[in-house]
XYZ file of C-alpha atoms in Angstrom:
768
model
C 0.000 0.000 0.000
C 2.814 2.376 0.883
C 4.447 1.726 -2.476
C 1.231 2.536 -4.366
C 0.602 5.698 -2.312
C 4.161 6.882 -2.930
C 3.783 6.264 -6.687
C 0.509 8.181 -6.808
C 1.820 11.089 -4.757
C 4.820 11.355 -7.106
C 2.641 11.164 -10.228
C 1.822 14.248 -12.269
C -0.979 12.530 -14.169
C -3.022 10.940 -11.389
C -4.306 13.296 -8.664
C -1.812 16.092 -9.448
C -1.248 18.314 -6.444
C -3.076 15.897 -4.128
C -1.265 13.933 -1.448
C -2.777 10.667 -0.289
C -2.307 9.769 3.331
C -2.912 6.569 5.229
C -3.529 5.254 8.704
C -2.701 1.656 9.672
C -4.114 -0.590 12.337
C -3.460 -4.244 13.226
C -6.742 -5.961 14.123
C -4.864 -9.012 15.406
C -7.493 -11.298 13.843
C -10.128 -9.958 16.265
C -13.636 -9.083 15.162
C -14.135 -6.698 18.062
C -10.930 -4.788 17.390
C -11.647 -4.699 13.641
C -15.061 -3.128 14.130
C -13.657 -0.765 16.747
C -10.922 0.619 14.487
C -13.310 0.845 11.532
C -15.681 3.009 13.543
C -12.756 5.062 14.803
C -11.555 5.697 11.250
C -15.007 6.722 10.059
C -15.557 9.017 13.036
C -12.107 10.592 12.740
C -11.058 9.364 16.179
C -7.600 8.132 15.154
C -5.618 8.977 18.266
C -5.257 5.331 19.237
C -4.223 4.072 15.800
C -0.808 2.660 15.231
C 0.658 4.679 12.397
C -0.371 8.078 11.163
C 1.001 9.494 7.939
C -1.108 12.601 7.536
C 0.597 15.923 8.192
C -2.726 17.715 8.353
C -6.107 16.684 9.589
C -7.974 14.737 6.921
C -11.076 12.585 6.823
C -10.586 8.880 6.046
C -12.420 8.151 2.766
C -11.821 4.420 2.210
C -10.817 1.434 4.353
C -8.417 -1.087 2.786
C -8.855 -4.546 4.297
C -9.468 -6.971 5.865
C -7.502 -10.104 5.095
C -9.967 -12.703 6.376
C -13.559 -12.961 5.207
C -14.977 -13.080 8.721
C -13.374 -9.779 9.708
C -14.336 -8.155 6.397
C -17.934 -9.281 6.839
C -18.021 -7.772 10.337
C -16.616 -4.440 9.161
C -18.736 -4.353 5.987
C -21.950 -4.951 7.920
C -21.128 -1.929 10.103
C -19.913 0.303 7.263
C -22.687 -0.659 4.862
C -25.415 1.658 6.199
C -23.000 4.594 5.887
C -22.010 3.604 2.319
C -18.408 3.748 3.439
C -16.207 1.904 0.911
C -14.333 -1.149 2.122
C -11.873 -2.723 -0.338
C -10.366 -6.085 0.592
C -7.351 -7.673 -1.042
C -7.802 -11.204 0.355
C -11.378 -11.769 1.614
C -12.803 -14.325 -0.799
C -16.049 -15.490 0.841
C -18.889 -15.602 -1.698
C -21.201 -14.252 0.989
C -19.568 -10.821 0.625
C -21.005 -10.537 -2.899
C -24.465 -10.080 -1.373
C -25.052 -6.354 -1.878
C -28.161 -6.369 0.319
C -25.993 -7.225 3.335
C -22.715 -5.616 2.301
C -23.564 -2.752 -0.086
C -20.242 -0.928 0.327
C -17.901 -3.928 0.058
C -15.530 -4.376 -2.895
C -12.488 -6.552 -3.422
C -9.594 -7.055 -5.781
C -9.504 -10.846 -5.310
C -12.083 -13.159 -6.971
C -15.027 -14.478 -5.010
C -14.899 -18.020 -3.672
C -18.058 -18.671 -5.639
C -15.852 -19.043 -8.708
C -13.061 -20.815 -6.829
C -15.470 -23.407 -5.399
C -16.953 -24.085 -8.817
C -13.475 -24.279 -10.320
C -12.402 -26.817 -7.677
C -15.474 -28.934 -8.431
C -14.701 -28.837 -12.164
C -11.092 -29.738 -11.420
C -12.184 -32.766 -9.386
C -14.608 -33.815 -12.118
C -11.932 -33.390 -14.790
C -9.834 -36.138 -13.217
C -12.798 -38.467 -12.727
C -12.848 -38.258 -8.938
C -16.481 -38.858 -7.980
C -15.913 -39.997 -4.394
C -14.041 -37.445 -2.250
C -13.678 -36.261 1.303
C -13.663 -32.622 2.384
C -12.213 -30.550 5.205
C -13.011 -26.870 5.631
C -12.085 -24.008 7.898
C -14.924 -23.454 10.333
C -15.531 -19.806 9.462
C -17.196 -17.780 6.721
C -14.377 -18.522 4.303
C -14.478 -22.287 4.678
C -18.183 -22.859 5.302
C -19.435 -20.732 2.419
C -16.745 -21.966 0.060
C -17.497 -25.601 0.843
C -21.253 -25.009 0.514
C -20.773 -23.775 -3.064
C -18.359 -26.616 -3.805
C -20.850 -29.191 -2.510
C -23.684 -27.725 -4.565
C -21.609 -27.697 -7.748
C -20.210 -31.153 -7.046
C -23.698 -32.627 -6.795
C -24.570 -31.091 -10.165
C -21.453 -32.690 -11.663
C -22.135 -36.116 -10.153
C -19.505 -35.898 -7.408
C -20.278 -37.302 -3.962
C -18.740 -36.332 -0.640
C -18.001 -39.260 1.636
C -17.505 -36.808 4.485
C -17.264 -33.045 5.029
C -15.883 -31.902 8.373
C -15.237 -28.404 9.762
C -12.023 -27.534 11.560
C -10.550 -24.495 13.260
C -7.018 -24.160 14.482
C -8.221 -23.573 18.060
C -10.139 -26.866 18.166
C -9.114 -29.342 20.908
C -6.815 -32.278 20.080
C -9.601 -34.833 20.260
C -11.328 -33.059 17.360
C -8.200 -33.473 15.226
C -8.001 -37.111 16.285
C -11.577 -37.698 15.108
C -10.725 -36.134 11.741
C -7.661 -38.376 11.461
C -9.669 -41.495 12.283
C -12.348 -40.471 9.802
C -9.814 -40.123 6.996
C -8.225 -43.488 7.822
C -11.596 -45.244 7.807
C -12.738 -43.654 4.548
C -12.544 -45.271 1.121
C -12.073 -42.061 -0.842
C -8.513 -41.239 -1.864
C -9.001 -37.551 -2.653
C -9.398 -34.848 -0.011
C -10.625 -31.355 -0.871
C -9.233 -28.931 1.701
C -10.892 -25.521 1.825
C -8.588 -24.241 4.547
C -6.481 -21.276 5.479
C -2.751 -21.882 5.702
C -2.914 -21.525 9.497
C -5.476 -24.307 9.836
C -3.580 -26.511 7.392
C -0.374 -26.058 9.386
C -2.094 -27.315 12.539
C -3.572 -30.330 10.749
C -0.251 -31.199 9.098
C 1.454 -31.308 12.464
C -1.024 -33.952 13.661
C -1.288 -35.863 10.382
C 2.478 -36.353 10.293
C 2.251 -38.241 13.606
C -0.088 -40.789 12.007
C 1.768 -41.025 8.671
C -1.405 -40.009 6.845
C 0.135 -40.220 3.377
C -1.100 -41.605 0.078
C -4.051 -39.218 -0.258
C -4.461 -36.795 -3.133
C -5.041 -33.281 -1.753
C -6.978 -30.618 -3.632
C -6.469 -27.194 -2.127
C -7.941 -23.731 -2.152
C -5.867 -20.585 -2.588
C -5.727 -20.261 1.206
C -2.806 -22.700 1.466
C -1.904 -24.172 -1.911
C 0.735 -21.495 -2.628
C 1.970 -21.011 0.925
C 5.688 -21.672 1.438
C 5.301 -21.910 5.167
C 2.856 -24.785 4.733
C 5.287 -26.535 2.381
C 8.036 -26.105 4.968
C 5.811 -27.515 7.702
C 5.097 -30.667 5.646
C 8.191 -32.574 6.749
C 6.659 -35.994 6.030
C 5.585 -35.015 2.493
C 1.902 -35.660 3.095
C 0.941 -32.954 0.611
C 3.329 -33.972 -2.191
C 1.450 -33.960 -5.484
C -1.276 -31.642 -4.158
C -3.178 -29.649 -6.753
C -5.256 -26.518 -6.301
C -6.042 -22.956 -7.260
C -3.934 -19.903 -6.652
C -4.157 -16.212 -7.375
C -2.349 -15.595 -10.670
C 1.269 -14.535 -10.360
C 1.845 -10.832 -10.773
C 4.714 -8.448 -11.217
C 4.762 -4.854 -10.120
C 7.931 -3.172 -11.278
C 9.839 -1.477 -8.479
C 7.881 -3.145 -5.676
C 10.602 -5.616 -4.691
C 13.233 -2.915 -4.446
C 10.865 -0.797 -2.401
C 10.134 -3.625 0.041
C 13.786 -4.460 0.529
C 14.540 -0.825 1.235
C 13.182 -0.382 4.764
C 14.825 2.966 5.464
C 11.492 4.707 4.962
C 9.838 2.493 7.539
C 12.788 2.896 9.905
C 12.719 6.659 9.620
C 9.187 6.730 10.967
C 10.573 5.429 14.265
C 7.499 3.463 15.256
C 6.579 0.131 16.706
C 5.635 -1.342 13.298
C 9.282 -1.258 12.179
C 10.460 -2.854 15.426
C 7.923 -5.692 15.173
C 8.759 -6.306 11.504
C 12.532 -6.280 12.074
C 12.438 -8.619 15.036
C 10.263 -11.124 13.111
C 12.510 -10.886 10.057
C 15.819 -11.626 11.767
C 14.614 -13.497 14.893
C 16.257 -10.904 17.141
C 15.131 -8.330 19.646
C 15.961 -4.688 20.330
C 17.188 -3.876 23.802
C 14.311 -1.561 24.615
C 11.676 -4.161 23.831
C 12.678 -6.830 26.378
C 14.741 -7.191 29.501
C 18.301 -8.305 29.044
C 17.542 -11.784 30.383
C 14.927 -12.484 27.714
C 16.976 -11.377 24.708
C 17.787 -14.303 22.379
C 19.720 -12.165 19.897
C 20.163 -8.432 19.807
C 18.930 -6.432 16.787
C 21.244 -3.710 15.532
C 19.017 -2.346 12.768
C 21.842 -2.872 10.245
C 21.008 -6.450 9.265
C 20.958 -7.245 5.503
C 17.359 -7.795 4.367
C 18.403 -9.071 0.929
C 20.263 -11.973 2.535
C 17.126 -13.415 4.164
C 15.207 -16.167 2.365
C 11.518 -16.161 3.266
C 8.117 -15.362 1.809
C 8.800 -11.646 2.300
C 11.992 -11.466 0.298
C 11.252 -14.069 -2.421
C 8.139 -12.176 -3.513
C 5.842 -15.201 -3.176
C 3.323 -12.763 -1.696
C 3.453 -10.656 -4.841
C -0.095 -11.680 -6.008
C -1.569 -10.512 -2.697
C 0.520 -7.349 -2.722
C -0.639 -6.724 -6.272
C -4.252 -6.876 -5.050
C -3.480 -4.177 -2.473
C -1.724 -2.163 -5.157
C -4.769 -2.355 -7.469
C -7.112 -1.391 -4.628
C -5.176 1.793 -3.830
C -5.081 2.760 -7.505
C -8.837 2.113 -7.800
C -9.441 4.677 -5.030
C -7.051 7.126 -6.678
C -8.775 6.849 -10.065
C -12.178 7.363 -8.442
C -10.934 10.475 -6.612
C -9.335 11.720 -9.824
C -12.777 11.726 -11.469
C -14.602 13.197 -8.455
C -12.096 16.051 -8.044
C -12.263 16.725 -11.795
C -8.510 16.607 -12.069
C -6.708 17.767 -15.189
C -3.500 19.593 -14.538
C -4.810 20.404 -11.100
C -7.617 19.073 -8.946
C -10.555 20.918 -7.450
C -9.861 20.673 -3.731
C -13.091 22.476 -2.856
C -15.228 19.460 -3.735
C -16.952 18.038 -0.688
C -16.270 14.302 -0.691
C -19.186 12.016 0.196
C -18.795 8.282 0.950
C -21.659 7.269 -1.361
C -20.207 9.269 -4.252
C -16.781 7.730 -3.743
C -18.339 4.248 -3.570
C -20.250 4.750 -6.816
C -17.182 6.010 -8.681
C -15.034 3.127 -7.423
C -17.633 0.660 -8.685
C -17.512 2.273 -12.121
C -13.746 2.576 -12.566
C -12.020 0.762 -15.402
C -8.296 1.279 -15.905
C -5.079 -0.569 -16.609
C -2.095 -0.710 -14.332
C 1.360 0.159 -15.571
C 1.868 -3.583 -16.195
C -1.186 -3.639 -18.500
C -3.579 -5.483 -16.171
C -7.200 -4.350 -16.467
C -8.947 -3.405 -13.219
C -12.723 -3.185 -12.842
C -15.543 -4.385 -10.579
C -18.714 -6.220 -11.584
C -22.169 -5.544 -10.143
C -21.254 -7.493 -6.995
C -18.042 -5.555 -6.465
C -15.907 -8.513 -7.588
C -13.067 -8.542 -10.134
C -12.706 -10.998 -13.019
C -12.196 -14.543 -11.715
C -8.938 -16.042 -12.930
C -6.815 -18.660 -11.195
C -3.609 -20.523 -11.779
C -3.659 -24.268 -11.147
C -0.732 -25.165 -8.924
C 0.863 -28.610 -8.501
C 3.189 -29.470 -5.635
C 6.126 -31.212 -7.300
C 8.843 -32.484 -4.943
C 12.444 -31.764 -5.887
C 15.771 -32.757 -4.413
C 16.544 -32.380 -0.695
C 12.848 -32.357 0.223
C 12.136 -29.055 -1.520
C 8.703 -28.570 -3.064
C 8.290 -26.630 -6.269
C 4.971 -24.882 -6.919
C 4.499 -25.566 -10.632
C 1.779 -23.855 -12.650
C 0.093 -26.637 -14.630
C -2.987 -24.840 -15.916
C -5.327 -21.889 -15.851
C -8.974 -21.314 -14.981
C -10.803 -18.339 -16.467
C -14.449 -17.973 -15.428
C -15.065 -15.391 -18.161
C -14.675 -18.028 -20.892
C -17.603 -20.154 -22.160
C -18.461 -23.339 -20.296
C -16.207 -26.192 -21.339
C -13.287 -23.881 -22.110
C -12.754 -22.391 -18.671
C -10.372 -25.122 -17.492
C -7.071 -25.482 -19.322
C -4.659 -28.110 -17.998
C -1.234 -29.387 -18.984
C 0.018 -32.956 -18.668
C 3.146 -32.404 -16.598
C 1.509 -33.258 -13.276
C 2.939 -35.239 -10.385
C 0.525 -36.921 -8.007
C 0.740 -38.236 -4.483
C 3.708 -40.489 -3.730
C 5.492 -38.975 -6.724
C 3.296 -40.924 -9.147
C 2.651 -40.018 -12.754
C -0.600 -41.990 -12.771
C -3.809 -40.093 -11.997
C -5.210 -41.434 -8.703
C -8.562 -43.196 -8.721
C -11.198 -42.200 -6.204
C -14.628 -43.665 -6.872
C -17.173 -45.355 -4.655
C -18.107 -47.832 -7.389
C -16.516 -48.646 -10.705
C -18.212 -47.367 -13.839
C -20.979 -49.491 -15.279
C -19.900 -50.609 -18.725
C -22.200 -50.575 -21.767
C -24.690 -53.383 -21.487
C -25.324 -52.708 -17.808
C -27.161 -50.120 -15.776
C -26.691 -48.537 -12.378
C -28.554 -49.946 -9.393
C -28.180 -47.498 -6.542
C -27.343 -48.890 -3.137
C -29.962 -48.181 -0.527
C -28.946 -45.599 2.052
C -25.774 -44.564 0.208
C -24.933 -41.616 -2.067
C -25.735 -41.854 -5.764
C -22.051 -42.456 -6.551
C -22.301 -45.839 -4.815
C -24.037 -48.371 -7.002
C -24.011 -51.872 -8.384
C -24.074 -52.754 -12.070
C -26.937 -54.910 -13.315
C -26.960 -56.503 -16.755
C -29.727 -55.247 -19.007
C -32.613 -57.611 -19.554
C -33.157 -59.378 -22.843
C -34.363 -56.953 -25.480
C -32.816 -53.977 -23.652
C -29.470 -52.254 -24.126
C -27.309 -49.486 -22.731
C -24.628 -48.216 -25.088
C -23.181 -45.610 -22.737
C -21.008 -45.881 -19.677
C -22.809 -45.416 -16.352
C -26.289 -45.642 -17.845
C -29.044 -45.242 -15.278
C -31.601 -47.158 -17.327
C -31.598 -49.708 -20.100
C -33.422 -48.785 -23.263
C -35.781 -51.286 -24.858
C -34.980 -52.067 -28.454
C -37.442 -51.362 -31.234
C -39.772 -54.358 -31.652
C -37.977 -55.270 -34.872
C -34.592 -55.338 -33.110
C -33.081 -57.388 -30.336
C -30.183 -56.937 -27.949
C -26.899 -58.657 -28.653
C -25.102 -60.845 -26.118
C -23.217 -57.894 -24.612
C -26.476 -55.905 -24.319
C -24.753 -52.836 -25.751
C -26.371 -52.716 -29.194
C -29.640 -53.557 -30.870
C -29.416 -55.930 -33.818
C -32.157 -56.491 -36.331
C -34.152 -59.618 -35.685
C -34.028 -62.388 -38.249
C -37.091 -62.307 -40.458
C -38.658 -65.757 -40.638
C -41.211 -67.008 -43.147
C -41.833 -70.210 -45.038
C -39.597 -69.874 -48.089
C -38.950 -72.013 -51.127
C -35.260 -72.323 -50.240
C -35.674 -74.156 -46.946
C -36.284 -77.891 -46.806
C -39.838 -77.747 -45.494
C -40.866 -75.175 -48.079
C -39.196 -77.149 -50.852
C -40.921 -80.384 -49.812
C -44.328 -78.734 -49.659
C -43.712 -77.107 -53.038
C -42.729 -80.460 -54.511
C -45.848 -82.091 -53.044
C -48.015 -79.337 -54.469
C -46.506 -79.666 -57.932
C -46.674 -83.449 -57.741
C -50.355 -83.249 -56.861
C -50.933 -80.830 -59.720
C -49.156 -83.069 -62.211
C -50.911 -86.189 -60.909
C -54.275 -84.486 -61.242
C -53.396 -83.350 -64.759
C -52.423 -86.931 -65.683
C -55.721 -88.210 -64.308
C -57.554 -85.531 -66.274
C -55.640 -86.573 -69.418
C -56.562 -90.222 -68.868
C -60.192 -89.284 -68.355
C -60.099 -87.124 -71.466
C -58.640 -89.947 -73.566
C -61.337 -92.304 -72.293
C -64.079 -89.755 -72.068
C -66.482 -91.871 -74.152
C -66.124 -94.969 -72.018
C -69.004 -95.917 -69.703
C -66.937 -95.431 -66.562
C -66.090 -91.808 -67.398
C -69.510 -90.963 -68.751
C -71.255 -92.412 -65.708
C -72.226 -89.998 -62.950
C -71.821 -86.802 -65.014
C -68.419 -86.537 -66.678
C -68.695 -82.747 -66.617
C -68.608 -82.779 -62.822
C -65.634 -85.120 -62.932
C -63.627 -82.789 -65.162
C -64.729 -79.766 -63.105
C -63.667 -81.603 -59.937
C -60.272 -82.374 -61.436
C -59.871 -78.737 -62.458
C -60.763 -77.570 -58.924
C -58.265 -80.075 -57.470
C -55.544 -78.598 -59.685
C -56.460 -75.172 -58.295
C -56.401 -76.571 -54.748
C -52.888 -77.940 -55.262
C -51.685 -74.701 -56.824
C -53.266 -72.381 -54.232
C -51.014 -73.925 -51.596
C -48.057 -72.280 -53.377
C -49.415 -68.826 -52.432
C -48.745 -69.709 -48.805
C -45.010 -70.108 -49.482
C -42.692 -67.128 -49.846
C -42.465 -63.674 -48.296
C -45.973 -62.420 -47.492
C -47.158 -59.424 -49.463
C -50.434 -57.614 -49.666
C -51.650 -59.439 -52.765
C -50.445 -62.893 -51.676
C -52.143 -62.496 -48.285
C -55.443 -61.642 -49.932
C -55.066 -64.317 -52.598
C -54.028 -67.269 -50.455
C -57.103 -67.366 -48.211
C -59.692 -66.394 -50.802
C -58.278 -68.766 -53.450
C -58.210 -71.581 -50.915
C -61.777 -70.880 -49.805
C -63.261 -70.620 -53.300
C -61.383 -73.575 -54.871
C -62.252 -75.905 -52.021
C -65.920 -74.906 -52.142
C -65.836 -75.550 -55.880
C -64.255 -78.942 -55.220
C -66.713 -79.956 -52.469
C -69.644 -78.661 -54.541
C -68.642 -80.985 -57.365
C -68.310 -83.923 -54.969
C -71.661 -83.071 -53.417
C -73.183 -82.874 -56.891
C -71.809 -86.305 -57.801
C -73.142 -87.753 -54.543
C -76.607 -86.367 -55.172
C -76.492 -87.744 -58.721
C -75.846 -91.233 -57.300
C -78.814 -90.925 -54.957
C -81.079 -89.496 -57.650
C -80.065 -92.161 -60.116
C -80.970 -94.941 -57.710
C -84.289 -93.311 -56.860
C -85.029 -92.932 -60.565
C -84.621 -96.715 -61.059
C -87.336 -97.442 -58.531
C -90.914 -97.869 -59.783
C -92.430 -94.459 -60.360
C -89.105 -92.709 -59.909
C -88.633 -89.605 -62.052
C -86.271 -87.531 -59.873
C -83.504 -87.323 -62.475
C -85.525 -84.886 -64.508
C -85.302 -82.504 -61.569
C -81.543 -82.939 -61.181
C -80.250 -83.203 -64.667
C -76.959 -81.799 -66.013
C -78.242 -78.238 -66.047
C -79.392 -78.390 -62.419
C -76.077 -79.964 -61.460
C -74.153 -77.108 -63.043
C -76.382 -74.536 -61.356
C -76.000 -76.189 -57.956
C -72.205 -76.109 -58.232
C -72.319 -72.506 -59.410
C -74.742 -71.469 -56.694
C -72.836 -73.127 -53.874
C -69.567 -71.608 -55.123
C -71.169 -68.192 -55.547
C -72.064 -68.103 -51.842
C -68.368 -68.536 -50.953
C -67.421 -65.867 -53.482
C -69.810 -63.439 -51.777
C -68.307 -64.290 -48.367
C -64.797 -63.629 -49.711
C -65.817 -60.352 -51.364
C -67.326 -59.108 -48.103
C -64.164 -60.211 -46.266
C -61.876 -58.398 -48.682
C -64.052 -55.300 -48.624
C -64.562 -54.941 -44.867
C -61.245 -56.117 -43.416
C -58.942 -57.954 -45.820
C -55.874 -59.990 -44.823
C -52.609 -58.065 -44.753
C -48.906 -58.775 -44.220
C -47.932 -58.564 -40.568
C -44.652 -58.661 -38.641
C -45.110 -60.757 -35.531
C -42.420 -59.585 -33.104
C -43.968 -61.122 -29.981
C -43.832 -64.826 -30.808
C -40.036 -65.139 -30.589
C -37.669 -62.801 -28.775
C -34.986 -62.885 -31.483
C -37.058 -63.422 -34.617
C -39.687 -61.589 -36.637
C -42.375 -63.847 -38.015
C -43.613 -62.554 -41.353
C -47.170 -63.755 -41.662
C -50.530 -62.817 -43.022
C -52.927 -61.388 -40.500
C -56.475 -62.500 -41.103
C -57.897 -59.007 -40.948
C -61.415 -60.129 -40.131
C -61.311 -63.403 -38.257
C -65.051 -63.695 -38.808
C -64.474 -63.716 -42.576
C -61.837 -66.454 -42.260
C -63.876 -68.719 -40.026
C -67.047 -68.059 -42.044
C -65.325 -69.274 -45.208
C -63.790 -72.245 -43.434
C -67.094 -73.045 -41.737
C -68.914 -72.977 -45.049
C -66.422 -75.474 -46.450
C -66.977 -77.641 -43.384
C -70.744 -77.459 -43.790
C -70.586 -78.616 -47.423
C -68.139 -81.358 -46.466
C -70.496 -82.652 -43.771
C -73.457 -82.621 -46.180
C -71.366 -84.417 -48.769
C -70.233 -87.011 -46.224
C -73.795 -87.678 -45.077
C -75.053 -88.032 -48.651
C -72.231 -90.336 -49.623
C -72.670 -92.364 -46.456
C -76.356 -92.901 -47.280
C -75.548 -93.961 -50.837
C -72.600 -96.211 -50.071
C -74.583 -99.522 -50.194
C -76.743 -98.829 -53.205
C -76.682 -101.722 -55.696
C -74.192 -101.041 -58.470
C -71.018 -102.708 -59.633
C -69.179 -99.436 -59.415
C -70.918 -97.356 -56.826
C -68.886 -94.100 -56.585
C -70.549 -93.174 -53.273
C -68.428 -95.538 -51.195
C -65.213 -93.870 -52.498
C -66.686 -90.417 -51.901
C -67.571 -91.467 -48.346
C -64.016 -92.528 -47.659
C -62.575 -89.374 -49.255
C -64.852 -87.121 -47.226
C -63.974 -89.039 -44.088
C -60.318 -88.221 -44.761
C -61.227 -84.627 -45.648
C -63.182 -84.065 -42.439
C -60.531 -85.776 -40.301
C -57.812 -83.575 -41.787
C -59.628 -80.305 -41.246
C -60.905 -81.218 -37.778
C -57.336 -81.884 -36.650
C -56.191 -78.773 -38.542
C -57.957 -76.356 -36.193
C -56.038 -77.138 -32.934
C -52.802 -77.696 -34.852
C -53.157 -74.347 -36.637
C -53.936 -72.433 -33.449
C -51.083 -73.954 -31.466
C -48.366 -73.913 -34.137
C -45.898 -71.001 -33.845
C -44.814 -68.760 -36.698
C -44.241 -70.288 -40.077
C -45.297 -73.729 -38.834
C -48.911 -72.582 -38.733
C -48.573 -71.828 -42.452
C -47.036 -75.258 -43.021
C -49.944 -76.864 -41.143
C -52.448 -75.085 -43.386
C -50.564 -76.125 -46.523
C -50.385 -79.714 -45.266
C -54.148 -79.717 -44.622
C -54.809 -78.403 -48.134
C -52.521 -80.985 -49.741
C -53.703 -83.869 -47.575
C -57.379 -83.216 -48.231
C -56.697 -82.676 -51.962
C -54.731 -85.897 -52.245
C -57.494 -87.657 -50.300
C -60.123 -86.563 -52.810
C -57.909 -87.326 -55.803
C -56.816 -90.770 -54.650
C -60.127 -91.963 -53.207
C -62.329 -90.799 -56.073
C -60.193 -91.009 -59.214
C -57.410 -93.540 -58.670
C -59.845 -96.537 -58.552
C -61.352 -95.404 -61.845
C -57.920 -94.983 -63.417
C -57.093 -98.508 -62.254
C -60.151 -99.878 -64.050
C -59.548 -97.752 -67.163
C -55.895 -98.671 -67.517
C -55.625 -102.153 -66.011
C -59.167 -103.612 -66.108
C -60.639 -102.392 -69.362
C -63.020 -105.379 -69.388
C -64.891 -103.792 -66.535
C -65.209 -100.509 -68.363
C -68.337 -101.616 -70.226
C -71.945 -100.596 -70.025
C -72.979 -104.166 -69.353
C -70.655 -104.473 -66.400
C -71.578 -101.032 -65.096
C -75.272 -102.005 -65.094
C -74.482 -105.063 -63.015
C -75.185 -107.603 -65.776
C -71.724 -109.030 -65.999
C -70.002 -111.491 -63.770
C -69.313 -110.631 -60.240
């Protein structure tokens, strides 16, 4: 401060003709004494103050201080109602940014709000999600740790413990902290402490060899050489933390090492400083018996190696320097200084406060100085790493920067030349539970923080493709999870195809049935004028053979990938062709009955059921099924459908019925005709005739009904493509039953027993 005041008083550009004075007071870390001196300065009662450097009576306009946040908060709460400016160089508590409580407080050091958030981001950057915390039990530590805890929770960091400590605490309190650290599982400790509190803890920790922990420190101790000297057992080696950026003020070191100005004032401040510097005492300060070493006042300051002479306190001194210049620039504006200043202006605390808030200037080193709305400067920190050197010396190495003014994600900038605890190059691991790999999800442990969890494998059909997933995501119905449960793979599409064995066999059977029916039709056509073919309406026989060919061929529409037209064709073609087939069989059965009745005395029924009526009956019965199918296709037709529920890893491509009523109505109509045909044939089976066709029709319909009765439960219970195979098998089996039972015996007679293919034999007049 003295250096800045001397520079300003010697300047011809800043406050020309104005001499700044100062008054100093040591509060001795006492709230009561701090408030007392603050009130004395404001009231002009400065008789009791330590050092006075005003040659004429002058009113104090600004208070520079305090160092600790607690003392600054006490003074600011008293000075606030009077709007009396208070500028601190080292009070970092975020609570002081509250302008409703401390309206006149400003500072040249960043708020702990930014430091706490920066520490949380630093911890997160290294993947430490399970940490312990120790804080100074005052405004500085409690408020700083509160912000750190809040930010840490947002970043997914958990605190295993957070304990307060003050250097005046009893030994048993330190012992409890030591035991707590030993019993913990976290390997990283965040210490939001002042250097005085850290020194006390280090003294006790060294007794218990509390090494192997990674320390993360606040600016209160991370750059303190006295703390490094106290750490004889190297507990803090590898520590990382935030520090006020290094600064250089030209001429300040030479000024500090030249103490003639302070000595010339002949006051107690010089005596106290000199005795502390050289560990000696002046004769007048103590009795001769208590003197350890006598001070002469001629000792060489430059030869002493400590935090005063090595300029490690330069960042803090720079903050004081900027604070004094901020006041000077504000006064320069208020006094309307040009070549001279208007000394008649009546200075008011509120006016001075407002102008200080609005200042914006650069120091002679080029550093910009300004205050935001909360009276805080721009938040910038250096990231310091304790790197042990030879002979137990610790080097404070700058390994990165933190700039809160940059966009999120770019604020933290780190290098790779870090050394960790126990002189390791490997980043320490501090987690409560290992990360859950893709394919698993977190299962939080009851009663423990969210960082403590188990990893459960995703269920079938679910995946997690990210690390530490909280939930597993269900795959799309057309996909399925792989074995690792970290990706969805498309399910295999399954349908009855021509390439597979079952499809090929059914296709071959269908074509064989078609060819066999065609051969039978050819044989019948070649022998169409023989009595056996002409008997019982040859037209119905050829129509029946044609419908059987259609029955065999319609089964092919059930094979292959389902499409809209195949789904509509397969069921309707099956329904219509089978009705046509059964109608022909029914017609032939009725012809047998009518023919026998016509041979009885007075029988003339055949005139009512001649060829024309037979054709109309077949057409009419088939037309009913056609109407059913048209209504089915119009109201709710079959459509291709992907069945993803039947199998967990397969998609069944099938044809949905659309209207189940339409399907079962068509099938029921076929069943009704089959039953009528069976009953008719059964009644006509014993009619006298050498070649009574009714007995073969009876057997064929018995097979037909048996096949389709067993089809229903088999179709309902068969999964996927097997239900299609069951339906094809029923179609082929019933078609072969009709073909073999009705036509093969006739072909046998036509080809192998031509002697029986005569009208005489057919009328029962030949030999038995």
